[in-house]
Coordinates of N, CA and C in Angstrom, one line a residue:
M1 N 69.2 90.3 111.7 CA 69.8 89.4 110.8 C 70.7 90.1 109.8
T2 N 72.0 89.7 109.7 CA 72.9 90.3 108.8 C 72.8 89.9 107.4
Q3 N 73.4 90.5 106.5 CA 73.3 90.2 105.1 C 73.9 88.8 104.8
S4 N 75.0 88.4 105.5 CA 75.5 87.1 105.3 C 74.6 86.0 105.8
E5 N 73.9 86.2 106.9 CA 72.9 85.3 107.3 C 71.8 85.1 106.3
V6 N 71.3 86.2 105.7 CA 70.3 86.1 104.7 C 70.8 85.3 103.5
L7 N 72.0 85.5 103.1 CA 72.6 84.8 101.9 C 72.8 83.4 102.1
L8 N 73.1 83.0 103.4 CA 73.4 81.6 103.6 C 72.2 80.7 103.9
T9 N 71.0 81.4 104.2 CA 69.8 80.6 104.7 C 69.2 79.7 103.6
P10 N 69.0 80.2 102.3 CA 68.2 79.4 101.4 C 69.0 78.2 100.7
F11 N 70.3 78.1 101.0 CA 71.1 77.1 100.2 C 71.5 75.9 101.1
D12 N 71.8 74.8 100.4 CA 72.3 73.6 101.1 C 73.7 73.3 100.5
F13 N 74.7 73.5 101.3 CA 76.1 73.2 100.9 C 76.9 72.8 102.1
D14 N 78.1 72.3 101.8 CA 79.0 71.9 103.0 C 80.2 72.7 103.3
A15 N 80.4 73.7 102.4 CA 81.6 74.6 102.7 C 81.3 76.0 102.2
V16 N 82.0 77.0 102.8 CA 81.9 78.4 102.3 C 83.3 78.8 101.9
I17 N 83.5 79.2 100.7 CA 84.8 79.7 100.2 C 84.7 81.1 99.9
A18 N 85.4 82.0 100.6 CA 85.3 83.4 100.5 C 86.7 84.1 100.6
G19 N 86.7 85.3 100.2 CA 88.0 86.1 100.2 C 88.2 86.6 101.6
K20 N 89.3 87.3 101.8 CA 89.7 87.9 103.1 C 88.8 88.9 103.6
G21 N 88.0 89.5 102.7 CA 87.0 90.5 103.2 C 85.9 90.0 104.1
Y22 N 85.7 88.6 104.0 CA 84.7 88.0 104.8 C 85.2 87.3 106.0
E23 N 86.5 87.6 106.4 CA 87.1 87.0 107.5 C 86.7 87.8 108.8
S24 N 85.7 87.3 109.5 CA 85.3 87.9 110.7 C 84.8 86.9 111.7
G25 N 85.0 87.2 113.0 CA 84.6 86.2 114.0 C 83.2 85.8 114.0
P26 N 82.2 86.8 114.0 CA 80.8 86.4 114.0 C 80.4 85.5 112.8
L27 N 81.0 85.8 111.6 CA 80.6 85.0 110.5 C 81.1 83.6 110.7
R28 N 82.4 83.4 111.2 CA 82.9 82.1 111.4 C 82.1 81.3 112.5
V29 N 81.6 82.0 113.5 CA 80.7 81.4 114.5 C 79.4 80.9 113.9
L30 N 78.8 81.8 113.0 CA 77.6 81.4 112.3 C 77.8 80.2 111.4
L31 N 78.9 80.1 110.7 CA 79.2 79.0 109.8 C 79.5 77.7 110.6
A32 N 80.2 77.9 111.7 CA 80.5 76.7 112.5 C 79.2 76.2 113.2
A33 N 78.2 77.0 113.5 CA 76.9 76.6 114.1 C 76.1 75.8 113.0
Q34 N 76.3 76.2 111.8 CA 75.6 75.4 110.7 C 76.4 74.2 110.2
Q35 N 77.5 73.9 110.9 CA 78.4 72.8 110.6 C 78.9 72.9 109.1
L36 N 79.4 74.1 108.7 CA 79.9 74.3 107.4 C 81.5 74.4 107.5
E37 N 82.2 73.9 106.5 CA 83.6 74.1 106.5 C 83.9 75.5 106.1
V38 N 84.8 76.2 106.8 CA 85.1 77.6 106.5 C 86.4 77.6 105.8
I39 N 86.4 78.1 104.5 CA 87.6 78.2 103.7 C 87.8 79.7 103.4
I40 N 88.3 80.4 104.4 CA 88.5 81.9 104.3 C 89.9 82.2 104.8
P41 N 90.8 82.7 104.0 CA 92.1 83.1 104.5 C 92.0 84.3 105.5
S42 N 93.0 84.3 106.4 CA 93.0 85.4 107.4 C 93.6 86.6 106.8
R43 N 93.2 87.8 107.3 CA 93.7 89.0 106.8 C 95.2 89.2 107.3
S44 N 95.9 90.0 106.6 CA 97.3 90.1 106.8 C 97.7 90.6 108.1
Y45 N 96.8 91.4 108.8 CA 97.2 92.0 110.1 C 96.9 91.1 111.3
R46 N 96.4 89.9 111.0 CA 96.2 88.9 112.1 C 97.5 88.4 112.6
K47 N 97.7 88.4 114.0 CA 98.9 87.9 114.5 C 99.0 86.4 114.4
Q48 N 97.9 85.7 114.6 CA 97.9 84.3 114.5 C 96.9 83.9 113.3
P49 N 97.5 83.7 112.1 CA 96.6 83.3 111.0 C 95.9 82.0 111.2
R50 N 94.6 82.0 110.8 CA 93.9 80.7 110.9 C 94.2 79.8 109.7
D51 N 94.1 78.5 110.0 CA 94.3 77.5 108.9 C 93.1 77.4 108.0
Y52 N 93.3 77.2 106.8 CA 92.2 76.9 105.8 C 92.8 76.0 104.7
D53 N 91.9 75.4 104.0 CA 92.3 74.5 102.9 C 92.8 75.3 101.7
R54 N 94.0 75.4 101.5 CA 94.6 76.3 100.4 C 94.2 75.7 99.0
I55 N 94.2 74.4 98.9 CA 93.9 73.8 97.6 C 92.5 74.1 97.2
R56 N 91.5 74.0 98.1 CA 90.1 74.3 97.7 C 89.9 75.8 97.5
F57 N 90.7 76.6 98.2 CA 90.6 78.0 98.0 C 91.0 78.4 96.6
R58 N 92.0 77.7 96.1 CA 92.5 78.0 94.7 C 91.4 77.7 93.7
E59 N 90.5 76.7 94.0 CA 89.4 76.4 93.1 C 88.5 77.6 92.9
R60 N 88.4 78.5 93.9 CA 87.6 79.7 93.8 C 88.0 80.5 92.6
N61 N 89.2 80.5 92.2 CA 89.7 81.2 91.1 C 89.0 80.8 89.8
I62 N 88.7 79.6 89.7 CA 87.9 79.1 88.5 C 86.6 79.8 88.4
V63 N 85.9 79.9 89.5 CA 84.6 80.6 89.5 C 84.8 82.1 89.2
D64 N 85.8 82.7 89.8 CA 86.0 84.1 89.6 C 86.3 84.4 88.1
R65 N 87.1 83.6 87.5 CA 87.4 83.8 86.1 C 86.2 83.6 85.2
F66 N 85.4 82.6 85.5 CA 84.2 82.4 84.8 C 83.2 83.6 84.8
I67 N 83.0 84.1 86.0 CA 82.2 85.3 86.2 C 82.8 86.5 85.5
N68 N 84.1 86.6 85.5 CA 84.7 87.7 84.7 C 84.4 87.6 83.2
K69 N 84.5 86.3 82.7 CA 84.1 86.1 81.3 C 82.7 86.4 81.0
L70 N 81.8 86.1 81.9 CA 80.4 86.5 81.7 C 80.2 88.0 81.7
K71 N 81.0 88.7 82.4 CA 80.8 90.2 82.4 C 81.2 90.8 81.1
W72 N 81.9 90.1 80.2 CA 82.1 90.6 78.9 C 80.9 90.6 78.0
C73 N 79.9 89.8 78.4 CA 78.6 89.8 77.7 C 77.8 90.9 78.3
R74 N 77.7 92.0 77.5 CA 77.1 93.2 78.0 C 75.6 93.0 78.4
R75 N 74.9 92.1 77.6 CA 73.5 91.9 77.9 C 73.3 91.3 79.3
I76 N 74.3 90.5 79.7 CA 74.2 89.8 81.0 C 74.6 90.8 82.1
S77 N 75.8 91.5 81.9 CA 76.3 92.3 83.0 C 75.4 93.5 83.3
T78 N 74.7 94.0 82.3 CA 73.7 95.1 82.6 C 72.3 94.7 82.8
R79 N 72.1 93.4 82.6 CA 70.8 92.7 82.8 C 69.7 93.5 82.0
Y80 N 69.8 93.4 80.7 CA 68.7 94.0 79.8 C 67.4 93.3 80.0
E81 N 67.4 92.0 80.3 CA 66.2 91.2 80.3 C 65.5 91.5 81.6
K82 N 64.2 91.8 81.6 CA 63.4 92.0 82.8 C 62.9 90.7 83.4
L83 N 62.6 89.8 82.5 CA 62.1 88.5 83.0 C 63.2 87.6 83.4
A84 N 63.1 87.0 84.5 CA 64.1 86.1 85.1 C 64.3 84.9 84.1
R85 N 63.3 84.4 83.5 CA 63.4 83.2 82.6 C 64.3 83.6 81.4
R86 N 64.2 84.8 80.8 CA 65.0 85.2 79.7 C 66.4 85.4 80.2
F87 N 66.6 86.1 81.3 CA 67.9 86.3 81.8 C 68.7 85.0 82.0
I88 N 68.0 84.0 82.6 CA 68.7 82.7 82.8 C 69.0 82.0 81.5
A89 N 68.1 82.2 80.5 CA 68.3 81.7 79.2 C 69.6 82.2 78.6
F90 N 69.8 83.6 78.7 CA 71.0 84.2 78.2 C 72.2 83.8 79.0
L91 N 72.1 83.5 80.3 CA 73.2 83.0 81.1 C 73.6 81.6 80.6
H92 N 72.6 80.8 80.3 CA 72.9 79.5 79.8 C 73.6 79.6 78.4
F93 N 73.1 80.5 77.6 CA 73.7 80.7 76.2 C 75.1 81.1 76.3
A94 N 75.4 82.2 77.1 CA 76.7 82.7 77.3 C 77.7 81.6 77.9
S95 N 77.2 80.9 78.9 CA 78.0 79.8 79.5 C 78.3 78.8 78.5
T96 N 77.4 78.4 77.6 CA 77.7 77.5 76.5 C 78.7 78.0 75.6
L97 N 78.7 79.3 75.2 CA 79.7 79.8 74.3 C 81.1 79.8 75.0
I98 N 81.1 80.2 76.2 CA 82.4 80.1 77.0 C 82.9 78.7 77.0
W99 N 82.1 77.8 77.3 CA 82.5 76.4 77.3 C 83.0 75.9 76.0
L100 N 82.3 76.3 74.9 CA 82.7 75.9 73.6 C 84.1 76.5 73.2
Q101 N 84.3 77.8 73.5 CA 85.6 78.4 73.2 C 86.7 77.7 73.9
R102 N 86.4 77.2 75.1 CA 87.5 76.6 75.9 C 87.8 75.2 75.5
N103 N 86.7 74.5 75.0 CA 86.9 73.0 74.8 C 87.0 72.6 73.4
V104 N 86.5 73.4 72.4 CA 86.5 72.9 71.0 C 87.8 73.1 70.3
N105 N 88.5 74.3 70.6 CA 89.8 74.6 70.0 C 89.8 74.5 68.5
G106 N 88.7 75.1 67.8 CA 88.7 75.2 66.4 C 88.5 73.9 65.6
T107 N 88.1 72.9 66.2 CA 87.9 71.6 65.4 C 86.4 71.5 65.0

């Protein structure tokens, strides 16, 4: 069992959005067998690029930027908390602060 199979097993979703690094034939076959929509752009050296939903792929940028903002919280990026419950609590706290910074605008 490959690492991608292990990561995909415990979740229930309808699409996989990933970068060019995950563009491989065996992974696409695995995802198609699970009836998942594959949103992975082809690598630049492919002679015949595969089609993918470009609009949904752009939405991946939102998640990437959010994770980058979470990395600014040193307590989360280095995982000071040993207990999962406390770590998740700090994730919620940092997420709330990020949301407030984005939506309140000083009012």
